[in-house]
PDB file of C-alpha atoms and ligand atoms in Angstrom:
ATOM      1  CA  UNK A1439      -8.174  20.462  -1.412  1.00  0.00           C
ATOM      2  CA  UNK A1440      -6.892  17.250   0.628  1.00  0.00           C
ATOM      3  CA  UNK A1441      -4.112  15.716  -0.869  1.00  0.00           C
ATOM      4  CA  UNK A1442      -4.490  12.122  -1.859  1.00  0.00           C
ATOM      5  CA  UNK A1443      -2.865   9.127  -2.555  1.00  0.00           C
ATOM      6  CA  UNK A1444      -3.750   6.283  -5.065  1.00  0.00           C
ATOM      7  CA  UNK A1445      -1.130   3.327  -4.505  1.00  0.00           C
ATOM      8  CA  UNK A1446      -1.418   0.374  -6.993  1.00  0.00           C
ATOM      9  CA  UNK A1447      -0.624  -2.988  -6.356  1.00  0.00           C
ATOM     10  CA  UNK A1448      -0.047  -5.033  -9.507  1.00  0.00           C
ATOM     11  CA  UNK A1449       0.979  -8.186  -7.186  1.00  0.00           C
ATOM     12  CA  UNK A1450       2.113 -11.171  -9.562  1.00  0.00           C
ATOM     13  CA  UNK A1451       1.549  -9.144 -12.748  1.00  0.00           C
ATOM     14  CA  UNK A1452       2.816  -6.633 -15.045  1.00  0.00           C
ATOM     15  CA  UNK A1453       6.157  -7.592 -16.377  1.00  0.00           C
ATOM     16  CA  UNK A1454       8.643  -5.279 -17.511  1.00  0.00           C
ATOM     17  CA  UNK A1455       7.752  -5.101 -21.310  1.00  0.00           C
ATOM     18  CA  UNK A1456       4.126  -4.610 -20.194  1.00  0.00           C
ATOM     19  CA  UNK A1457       5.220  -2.363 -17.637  1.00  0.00           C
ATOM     20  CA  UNK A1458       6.355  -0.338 -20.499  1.00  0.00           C
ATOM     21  CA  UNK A1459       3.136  -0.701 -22.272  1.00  0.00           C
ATOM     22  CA  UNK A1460       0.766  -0.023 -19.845  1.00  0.00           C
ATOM     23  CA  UNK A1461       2.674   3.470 -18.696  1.00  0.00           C
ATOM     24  CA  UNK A1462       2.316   4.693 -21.939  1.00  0.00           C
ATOM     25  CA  UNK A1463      -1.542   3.817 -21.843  1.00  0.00           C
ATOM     26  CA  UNK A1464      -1.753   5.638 -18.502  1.00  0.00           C
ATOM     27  CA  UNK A1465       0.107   8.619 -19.532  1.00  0.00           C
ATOM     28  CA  UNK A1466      -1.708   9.036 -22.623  1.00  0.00           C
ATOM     29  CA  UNK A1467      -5.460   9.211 -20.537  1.00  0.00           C
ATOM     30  CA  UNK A1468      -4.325  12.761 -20.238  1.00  0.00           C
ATOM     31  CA  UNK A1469      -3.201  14.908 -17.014  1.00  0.00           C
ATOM     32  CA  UNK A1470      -2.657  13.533 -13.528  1.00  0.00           C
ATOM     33  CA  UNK A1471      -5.077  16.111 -11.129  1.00  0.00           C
ATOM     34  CA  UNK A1472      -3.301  18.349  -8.870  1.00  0.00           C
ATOM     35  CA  UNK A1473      -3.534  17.388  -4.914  1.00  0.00           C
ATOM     36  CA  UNK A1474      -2.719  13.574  -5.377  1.00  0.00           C
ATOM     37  CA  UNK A1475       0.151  11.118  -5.777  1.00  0.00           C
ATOM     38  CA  UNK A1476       0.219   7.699  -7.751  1.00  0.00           C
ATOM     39  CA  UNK A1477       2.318   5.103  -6.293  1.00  0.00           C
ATOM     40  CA  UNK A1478       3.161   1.734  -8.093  1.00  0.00           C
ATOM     41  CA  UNK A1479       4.157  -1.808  -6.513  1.00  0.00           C
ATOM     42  CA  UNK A1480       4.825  -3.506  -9.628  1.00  0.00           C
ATOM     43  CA  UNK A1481       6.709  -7.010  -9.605  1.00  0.00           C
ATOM     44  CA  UNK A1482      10.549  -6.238  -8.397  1.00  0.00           C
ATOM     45  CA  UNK A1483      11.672  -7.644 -12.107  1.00  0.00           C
ATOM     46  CA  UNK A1484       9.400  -4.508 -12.768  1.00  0.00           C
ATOM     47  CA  UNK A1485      10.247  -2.062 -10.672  1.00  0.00           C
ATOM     48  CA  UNK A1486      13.256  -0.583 -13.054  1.00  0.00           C
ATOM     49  CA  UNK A1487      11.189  -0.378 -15.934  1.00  0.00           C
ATOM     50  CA  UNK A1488       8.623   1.406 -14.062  1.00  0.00           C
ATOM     51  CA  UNK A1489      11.441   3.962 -12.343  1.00  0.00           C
ATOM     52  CA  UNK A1490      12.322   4.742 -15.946  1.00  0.00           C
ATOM     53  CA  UNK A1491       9.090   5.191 -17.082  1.00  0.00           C
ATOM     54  CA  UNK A1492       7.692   7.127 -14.860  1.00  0.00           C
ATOM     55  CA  UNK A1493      11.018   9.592 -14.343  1.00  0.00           C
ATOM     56  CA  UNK A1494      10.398  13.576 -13.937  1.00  0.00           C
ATOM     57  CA  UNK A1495       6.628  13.135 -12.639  1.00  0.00           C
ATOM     58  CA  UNK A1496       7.232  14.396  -9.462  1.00  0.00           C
ATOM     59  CA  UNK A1497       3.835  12.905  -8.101  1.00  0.00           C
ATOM     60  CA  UNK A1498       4.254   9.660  -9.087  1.00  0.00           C
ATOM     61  CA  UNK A1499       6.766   7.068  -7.131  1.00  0.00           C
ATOM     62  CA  UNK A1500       7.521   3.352  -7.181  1.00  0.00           C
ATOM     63  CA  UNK A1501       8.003   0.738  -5.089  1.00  0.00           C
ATOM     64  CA  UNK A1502       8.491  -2.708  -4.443  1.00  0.00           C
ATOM     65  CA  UNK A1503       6.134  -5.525  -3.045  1.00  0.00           C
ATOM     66  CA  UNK A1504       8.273  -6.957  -0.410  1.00  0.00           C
ATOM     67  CA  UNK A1505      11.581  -7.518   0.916  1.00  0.00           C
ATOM     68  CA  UNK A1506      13.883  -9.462   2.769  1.00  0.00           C
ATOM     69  CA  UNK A1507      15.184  -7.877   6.191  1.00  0.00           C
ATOM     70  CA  UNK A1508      18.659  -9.338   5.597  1.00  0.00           C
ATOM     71  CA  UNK A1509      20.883  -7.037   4.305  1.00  0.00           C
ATOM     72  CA  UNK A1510      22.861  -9.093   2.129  1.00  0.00           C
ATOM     73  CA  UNK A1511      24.069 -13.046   1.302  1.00  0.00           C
ATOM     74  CA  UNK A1512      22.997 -16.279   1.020  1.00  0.00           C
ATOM     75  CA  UNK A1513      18.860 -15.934   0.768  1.00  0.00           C
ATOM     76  CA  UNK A1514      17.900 -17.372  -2.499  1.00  0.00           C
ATOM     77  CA  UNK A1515      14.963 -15.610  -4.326  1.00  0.00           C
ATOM     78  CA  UNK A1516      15.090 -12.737  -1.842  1.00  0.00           C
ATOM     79  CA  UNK A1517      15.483  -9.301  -2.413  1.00  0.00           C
ATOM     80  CA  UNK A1518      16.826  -6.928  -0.046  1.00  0.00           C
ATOM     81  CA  UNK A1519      16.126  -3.143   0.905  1.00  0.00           C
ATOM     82  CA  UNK A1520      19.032  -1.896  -1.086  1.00  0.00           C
ATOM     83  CA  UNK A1521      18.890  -4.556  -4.143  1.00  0.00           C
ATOM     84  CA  UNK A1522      15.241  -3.052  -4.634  1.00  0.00           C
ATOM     85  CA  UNK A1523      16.741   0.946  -3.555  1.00  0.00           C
ATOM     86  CA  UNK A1524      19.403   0.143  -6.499  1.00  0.00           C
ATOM     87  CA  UNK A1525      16.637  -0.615  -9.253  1.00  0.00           C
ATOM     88  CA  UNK A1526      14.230   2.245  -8.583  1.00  0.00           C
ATOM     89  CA  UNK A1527      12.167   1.725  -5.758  1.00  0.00           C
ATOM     90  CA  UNK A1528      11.526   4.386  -3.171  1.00  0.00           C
ATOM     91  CA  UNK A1529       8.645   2.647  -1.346  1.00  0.00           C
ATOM     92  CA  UNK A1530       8.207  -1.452  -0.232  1.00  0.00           C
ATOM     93  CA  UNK A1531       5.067  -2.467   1.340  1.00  0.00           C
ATOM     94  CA  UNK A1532       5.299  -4.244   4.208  1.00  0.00           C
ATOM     95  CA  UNK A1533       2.734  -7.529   5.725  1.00  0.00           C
ATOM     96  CA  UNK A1534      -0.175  -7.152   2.693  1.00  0.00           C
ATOM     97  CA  UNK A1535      -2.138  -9.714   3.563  1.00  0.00           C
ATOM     98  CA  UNK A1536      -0.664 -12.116   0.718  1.00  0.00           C
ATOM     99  CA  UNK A1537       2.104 -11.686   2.476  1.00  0.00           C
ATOM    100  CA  UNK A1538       0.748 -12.870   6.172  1.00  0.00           C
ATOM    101  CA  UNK A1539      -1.705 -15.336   4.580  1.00  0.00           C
ATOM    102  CA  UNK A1540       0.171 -16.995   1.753  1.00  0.00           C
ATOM    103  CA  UNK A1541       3.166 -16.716   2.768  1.00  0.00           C
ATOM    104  CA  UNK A1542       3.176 -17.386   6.094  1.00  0.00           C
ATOM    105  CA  UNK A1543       4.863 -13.703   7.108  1.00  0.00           C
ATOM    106  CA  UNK A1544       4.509 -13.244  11.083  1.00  0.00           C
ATOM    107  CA  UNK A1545       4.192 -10.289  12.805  1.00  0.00           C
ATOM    108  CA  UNK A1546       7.676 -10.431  14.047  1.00  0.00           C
ATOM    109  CA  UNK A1547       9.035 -10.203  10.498  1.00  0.00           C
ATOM    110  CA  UNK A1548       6.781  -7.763   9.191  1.00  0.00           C
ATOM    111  CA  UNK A1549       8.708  -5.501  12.303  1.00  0.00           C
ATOM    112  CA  UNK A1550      12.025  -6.640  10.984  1.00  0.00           C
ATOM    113  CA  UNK A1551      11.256  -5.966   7.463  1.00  0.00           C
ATOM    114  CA  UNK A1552       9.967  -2.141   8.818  1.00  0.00           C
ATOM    115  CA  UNK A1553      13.492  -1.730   9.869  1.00  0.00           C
ATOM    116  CA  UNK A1554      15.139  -2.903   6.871  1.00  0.00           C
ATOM    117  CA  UNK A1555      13.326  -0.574   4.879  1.00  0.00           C
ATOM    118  CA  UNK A1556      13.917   2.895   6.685  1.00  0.00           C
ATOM    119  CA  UNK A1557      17.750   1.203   6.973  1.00  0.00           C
ATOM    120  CA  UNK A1558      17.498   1.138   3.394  1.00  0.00           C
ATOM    121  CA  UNK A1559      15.686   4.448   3.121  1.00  0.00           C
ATOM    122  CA  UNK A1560      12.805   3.030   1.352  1.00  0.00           C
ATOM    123  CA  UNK A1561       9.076   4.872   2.914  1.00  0.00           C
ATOM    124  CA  UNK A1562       6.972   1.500   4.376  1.00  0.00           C
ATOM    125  CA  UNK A1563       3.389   0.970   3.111  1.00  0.00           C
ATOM    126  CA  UNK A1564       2.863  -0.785   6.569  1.00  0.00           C
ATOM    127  CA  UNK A1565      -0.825  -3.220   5.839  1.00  0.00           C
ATOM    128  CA  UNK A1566      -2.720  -4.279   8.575  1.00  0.00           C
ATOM    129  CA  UNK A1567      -6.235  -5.808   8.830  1.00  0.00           C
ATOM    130  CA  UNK A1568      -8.236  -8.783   9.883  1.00  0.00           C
ATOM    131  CA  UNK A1569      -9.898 -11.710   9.039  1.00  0.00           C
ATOM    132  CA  UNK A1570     -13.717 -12.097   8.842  1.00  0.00           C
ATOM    133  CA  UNK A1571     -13.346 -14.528  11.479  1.00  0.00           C
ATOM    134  CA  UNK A1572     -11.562 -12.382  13.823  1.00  0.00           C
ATOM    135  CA  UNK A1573     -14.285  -9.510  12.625  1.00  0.00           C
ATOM    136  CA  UNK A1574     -17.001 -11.727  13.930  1.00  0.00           C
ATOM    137  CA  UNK A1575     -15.267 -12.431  16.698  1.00  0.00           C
ATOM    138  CA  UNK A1576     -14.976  -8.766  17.744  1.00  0.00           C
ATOM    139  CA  UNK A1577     -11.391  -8.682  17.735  1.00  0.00           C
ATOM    140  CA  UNK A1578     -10.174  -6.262  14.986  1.00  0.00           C
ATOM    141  CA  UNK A1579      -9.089  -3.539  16.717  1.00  0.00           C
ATOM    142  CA  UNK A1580      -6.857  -5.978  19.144  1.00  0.00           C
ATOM    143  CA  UNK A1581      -5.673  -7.926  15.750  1.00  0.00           C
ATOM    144  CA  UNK A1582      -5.020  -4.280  14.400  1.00  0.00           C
ATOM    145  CA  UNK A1583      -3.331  -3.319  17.329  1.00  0.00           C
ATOM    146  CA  UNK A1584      -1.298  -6.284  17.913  1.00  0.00           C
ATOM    147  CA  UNK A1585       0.111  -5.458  14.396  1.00  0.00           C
ATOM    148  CA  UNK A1586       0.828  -2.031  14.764  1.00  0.00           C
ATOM    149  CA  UNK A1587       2.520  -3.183  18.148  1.00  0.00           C
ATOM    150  CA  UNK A1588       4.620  -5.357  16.135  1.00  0.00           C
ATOM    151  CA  UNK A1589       5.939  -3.858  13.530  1.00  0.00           C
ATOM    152  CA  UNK A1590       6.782   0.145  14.773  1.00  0.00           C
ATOM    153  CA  UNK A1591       7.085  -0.429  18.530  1.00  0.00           C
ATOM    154  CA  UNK A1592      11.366   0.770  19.272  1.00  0.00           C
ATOM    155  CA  UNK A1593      11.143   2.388  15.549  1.00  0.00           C
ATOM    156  CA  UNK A1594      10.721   5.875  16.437  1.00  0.00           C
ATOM    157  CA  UNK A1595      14.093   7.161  14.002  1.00  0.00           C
ATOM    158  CA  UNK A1596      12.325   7.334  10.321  1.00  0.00           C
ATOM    159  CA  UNK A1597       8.671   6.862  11.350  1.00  0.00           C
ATOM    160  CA  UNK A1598       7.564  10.038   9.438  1.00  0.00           C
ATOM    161  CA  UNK A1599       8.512   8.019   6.457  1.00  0.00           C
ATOM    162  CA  UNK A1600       5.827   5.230   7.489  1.00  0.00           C
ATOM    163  CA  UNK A1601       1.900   4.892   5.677  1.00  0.00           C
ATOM    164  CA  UNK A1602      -0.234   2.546   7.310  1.00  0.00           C
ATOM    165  CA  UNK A1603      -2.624   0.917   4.527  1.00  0.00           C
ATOM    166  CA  UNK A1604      -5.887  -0.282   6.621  1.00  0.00           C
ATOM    167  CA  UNK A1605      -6.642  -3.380   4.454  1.00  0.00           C
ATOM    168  CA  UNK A1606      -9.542  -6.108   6.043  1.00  0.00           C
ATOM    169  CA  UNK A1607      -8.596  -9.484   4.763  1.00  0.00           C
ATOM    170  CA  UNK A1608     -12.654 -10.252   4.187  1.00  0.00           C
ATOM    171  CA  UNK A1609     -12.115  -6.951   1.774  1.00  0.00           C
ATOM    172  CA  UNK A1610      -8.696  -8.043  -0.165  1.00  0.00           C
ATOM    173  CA  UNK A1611      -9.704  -9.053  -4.188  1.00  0.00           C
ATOM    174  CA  UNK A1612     -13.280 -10.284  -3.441  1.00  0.00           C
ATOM    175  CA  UNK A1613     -15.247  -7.704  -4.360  1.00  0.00           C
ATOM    176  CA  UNK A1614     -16.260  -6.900  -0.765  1.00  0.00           C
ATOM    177  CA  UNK A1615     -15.584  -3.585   0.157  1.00  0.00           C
ATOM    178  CA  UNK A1616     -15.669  -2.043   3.843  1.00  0.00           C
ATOM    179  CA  UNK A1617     -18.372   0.647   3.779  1.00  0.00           C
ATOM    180  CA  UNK A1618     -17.171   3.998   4.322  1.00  0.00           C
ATOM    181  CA  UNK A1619     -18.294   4.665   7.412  1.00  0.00           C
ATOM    182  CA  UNK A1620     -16.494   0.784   8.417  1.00  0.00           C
ATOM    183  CA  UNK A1621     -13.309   1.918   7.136  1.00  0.00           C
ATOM    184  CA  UNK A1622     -13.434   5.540   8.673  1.00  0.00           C
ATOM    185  CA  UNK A1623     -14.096   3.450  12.358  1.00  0.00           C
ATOM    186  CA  UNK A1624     -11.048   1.595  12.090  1.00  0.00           C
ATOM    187  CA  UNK A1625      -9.183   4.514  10.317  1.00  0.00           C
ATOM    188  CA  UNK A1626     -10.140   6.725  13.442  1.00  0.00           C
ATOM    189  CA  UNK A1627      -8.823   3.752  15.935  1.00  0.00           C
ATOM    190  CA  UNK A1628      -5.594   3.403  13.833  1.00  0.00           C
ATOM    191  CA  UNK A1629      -5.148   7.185  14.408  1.00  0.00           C
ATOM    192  CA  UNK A1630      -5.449   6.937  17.923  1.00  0.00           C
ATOM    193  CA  UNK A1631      -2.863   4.160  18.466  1.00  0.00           C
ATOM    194  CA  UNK A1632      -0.742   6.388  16.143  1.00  0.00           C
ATOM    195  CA  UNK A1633      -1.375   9.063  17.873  1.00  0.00           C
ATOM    196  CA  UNK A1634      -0.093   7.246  21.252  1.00  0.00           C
ATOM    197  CA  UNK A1635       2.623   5.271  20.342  1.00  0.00           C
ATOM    198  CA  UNK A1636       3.916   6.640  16.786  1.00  0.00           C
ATOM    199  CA  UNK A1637       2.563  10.095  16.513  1.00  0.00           C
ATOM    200  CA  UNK A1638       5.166  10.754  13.413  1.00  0.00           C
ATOM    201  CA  UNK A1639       2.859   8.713  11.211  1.00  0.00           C
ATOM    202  CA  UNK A1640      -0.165  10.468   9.852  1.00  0.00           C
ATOM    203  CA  UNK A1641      -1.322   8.749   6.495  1.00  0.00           C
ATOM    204  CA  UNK A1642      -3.416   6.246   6.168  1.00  0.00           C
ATOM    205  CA  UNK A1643      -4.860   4.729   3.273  1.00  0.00           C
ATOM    206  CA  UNK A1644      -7.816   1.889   2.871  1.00  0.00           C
ATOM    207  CA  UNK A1645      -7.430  -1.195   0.657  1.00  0.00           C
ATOM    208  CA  UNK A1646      -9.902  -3.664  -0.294  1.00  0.00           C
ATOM    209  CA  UNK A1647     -12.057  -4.285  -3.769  1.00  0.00           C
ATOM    210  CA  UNK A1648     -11.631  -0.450  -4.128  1.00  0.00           C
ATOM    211  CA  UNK A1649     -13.110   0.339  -7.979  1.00  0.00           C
ATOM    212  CA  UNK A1650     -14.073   2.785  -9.754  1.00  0.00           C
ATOM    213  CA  UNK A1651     -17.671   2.738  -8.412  1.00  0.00           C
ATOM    214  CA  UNK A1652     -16.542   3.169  -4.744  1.00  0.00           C
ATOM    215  CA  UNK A1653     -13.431   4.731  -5.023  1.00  0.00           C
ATOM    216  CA  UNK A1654     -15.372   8.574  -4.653  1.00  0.00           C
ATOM    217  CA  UNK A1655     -17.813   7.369  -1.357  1.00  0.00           C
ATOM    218  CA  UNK A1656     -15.014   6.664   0.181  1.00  0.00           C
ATOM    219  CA  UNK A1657     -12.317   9.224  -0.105  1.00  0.00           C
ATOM    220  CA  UNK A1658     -15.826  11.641   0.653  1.00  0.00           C
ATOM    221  CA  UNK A1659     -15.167  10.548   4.412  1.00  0.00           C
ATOM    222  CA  UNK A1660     -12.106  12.064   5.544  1.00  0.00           C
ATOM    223  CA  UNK A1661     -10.550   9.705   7.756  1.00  0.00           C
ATOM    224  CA  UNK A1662      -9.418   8.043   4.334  1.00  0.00           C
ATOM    225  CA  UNK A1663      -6.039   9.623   3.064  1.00  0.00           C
ATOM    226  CA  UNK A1664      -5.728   7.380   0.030  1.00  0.00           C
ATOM    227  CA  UNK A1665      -6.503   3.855  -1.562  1.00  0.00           C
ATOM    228  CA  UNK A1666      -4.377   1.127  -1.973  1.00  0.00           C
ATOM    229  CA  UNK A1667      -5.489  -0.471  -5.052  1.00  0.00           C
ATOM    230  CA  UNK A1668      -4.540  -4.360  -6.774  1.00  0.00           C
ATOM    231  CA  UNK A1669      -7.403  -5.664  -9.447  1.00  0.00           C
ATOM    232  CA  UNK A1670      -8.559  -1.988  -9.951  1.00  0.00           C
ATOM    233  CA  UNK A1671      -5.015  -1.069 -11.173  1.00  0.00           C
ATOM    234  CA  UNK A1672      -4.285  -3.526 -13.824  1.00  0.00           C
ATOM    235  CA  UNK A1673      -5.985  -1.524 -16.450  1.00  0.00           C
ATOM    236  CA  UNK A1674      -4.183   1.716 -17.262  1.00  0.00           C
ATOM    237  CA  UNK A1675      -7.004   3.766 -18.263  1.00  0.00           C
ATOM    238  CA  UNK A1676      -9.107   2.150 -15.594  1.00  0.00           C
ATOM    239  CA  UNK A1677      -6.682   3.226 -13.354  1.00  0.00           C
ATOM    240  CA  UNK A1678      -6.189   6.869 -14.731  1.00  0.00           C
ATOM    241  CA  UNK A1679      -9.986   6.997 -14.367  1.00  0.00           C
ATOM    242  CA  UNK A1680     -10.031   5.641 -10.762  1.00  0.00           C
ATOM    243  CA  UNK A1681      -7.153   8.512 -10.149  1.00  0.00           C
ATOM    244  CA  UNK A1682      -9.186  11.145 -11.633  1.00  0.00           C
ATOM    245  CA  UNK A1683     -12.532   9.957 -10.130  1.00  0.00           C
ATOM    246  CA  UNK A1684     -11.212   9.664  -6.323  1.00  0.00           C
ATOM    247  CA  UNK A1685      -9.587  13.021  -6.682  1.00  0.00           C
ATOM    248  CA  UNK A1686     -12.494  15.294  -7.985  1.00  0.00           C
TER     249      UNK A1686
HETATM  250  C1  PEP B2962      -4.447  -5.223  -2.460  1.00  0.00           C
HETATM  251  O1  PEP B2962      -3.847  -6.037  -3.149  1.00  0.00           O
HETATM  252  O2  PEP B2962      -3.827  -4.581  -1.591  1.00  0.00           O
HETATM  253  C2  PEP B2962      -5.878  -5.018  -2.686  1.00  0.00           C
HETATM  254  C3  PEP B2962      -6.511  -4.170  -1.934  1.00  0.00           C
HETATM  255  O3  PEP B2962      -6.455  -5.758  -3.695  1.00  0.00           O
HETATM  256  P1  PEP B2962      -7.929  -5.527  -4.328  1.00  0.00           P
HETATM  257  O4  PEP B2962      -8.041  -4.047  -4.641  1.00  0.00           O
HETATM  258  O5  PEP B2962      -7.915  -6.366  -5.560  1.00  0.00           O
HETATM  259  O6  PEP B2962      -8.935  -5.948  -3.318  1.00  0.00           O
END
């Protein structure tokens, strides 16, 4: 049986009393299956409540949503590798598309922030995708590519420790999902770039309006390692059921 991974991203919700509520929803839906890990990126304000809470299930880890590629000092409302290392986290993504889109986060810094983390020993959740316009266009696996470039090229020391999350923008909380057969395309061009030019990397999820209607078609194709999940996670029993569903 393939092991899987189901990674949740609660983006600007969950705070830490409902953190606290909603694990003890999840937990009592019954059994995790064997062959998979969970993985939560709640809020940072979160993320200790979540460490706590989730403590002694060996297949279960948190993370953070982002952080700062500073070490330390003067960066107001940042949060740095070790701040988040400190409260819990063993994981940060890295460029979601929130991230690149609202935020303005360039490629550049998504590479700097890749280096912060393995400094910090927290494992990347590196996302990459495009836009529908650059789909149309024909340029995804360039826009892909250019990513990839950016953020792991010269990072060869702790790249075992690096998922890539394939997440097209078009796809991200609109209820638009890739097809299977879309994702496993792109999956199977990530892998050769990988392959090439970071061979020490070898998962790599899909995110985009993954439910629990989809969530079995496409872990079926097996260029999918995992699913990197935001509105489909907010519900703990949802989300146990989503678990249990893409598992089976
Ligand atoms: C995400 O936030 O990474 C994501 C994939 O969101 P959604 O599942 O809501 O499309």
């Amino acid at each position: 049986m393939k092991y899987r991974v189901f990674a949740a991203n609660w983006k600007m919700n969950i705070g830490p009393l409902e953190a606290r509520e909603y694990l003890r929803s999840f937990f009592s839906a019954g059994q995790l299956p064997r062959g998979c890990g969970v993985w939560f990126f709640p809020p940072a304000v979160s993320v200790e409540a979540v460490a706590r809470g989730v403590a002694g299930h060996d297949n279960i880890a948190v993370g953070v949503q982002d952080i700062y590629w500073e070490p330390k000092g003067a960066f107001t409302g940042a949060i740095s590798g070790a701040i988040a290392s400190q409260a819990g986290a063993r994981m940060t993504l890295v460029g979601h598309s929130e991230r690149r889109h609202v935020f303005g986060e360039t490629d550049e810094q998504t590479g700097k922030k890749v280096a912060a983390a393995l400094a910090a020993d927290l494992s990347p959740l590196l996302c990459v995708g495009e836009t529908l316009a650059q789909r149309e266009a024909g340029e995804t696996i360039a826009v892909i590519s250019r990513q990839l470039e950016a953020a792991l090229a010269g990072r060869a020391a702790g790249q075992s420790r690096v998922t890539v999350a394939y997440e097209p923008v078009w796809a991200i909380g609109t209820g638009r999902n890739a097809t299977p057969q879309d994702a496993a395309d792109v999956h199977k061009e990530i892998r050769a770039w990988l392959a090439k030019h970071a061979p020490g990397i070898v998962r790599i999820l899909y995110g985009g309006s993954v439910n629990l209607k989809n969530v079995a078609q496409l872990l079926a194709e097996p260029e999918l390692d995992g699913v990197l999940v935001g509105g489909a996670s907010l519900d703990p029993h949802g989300w146990a059921e989503l678990v249990r569903t893409g598992a089976a």
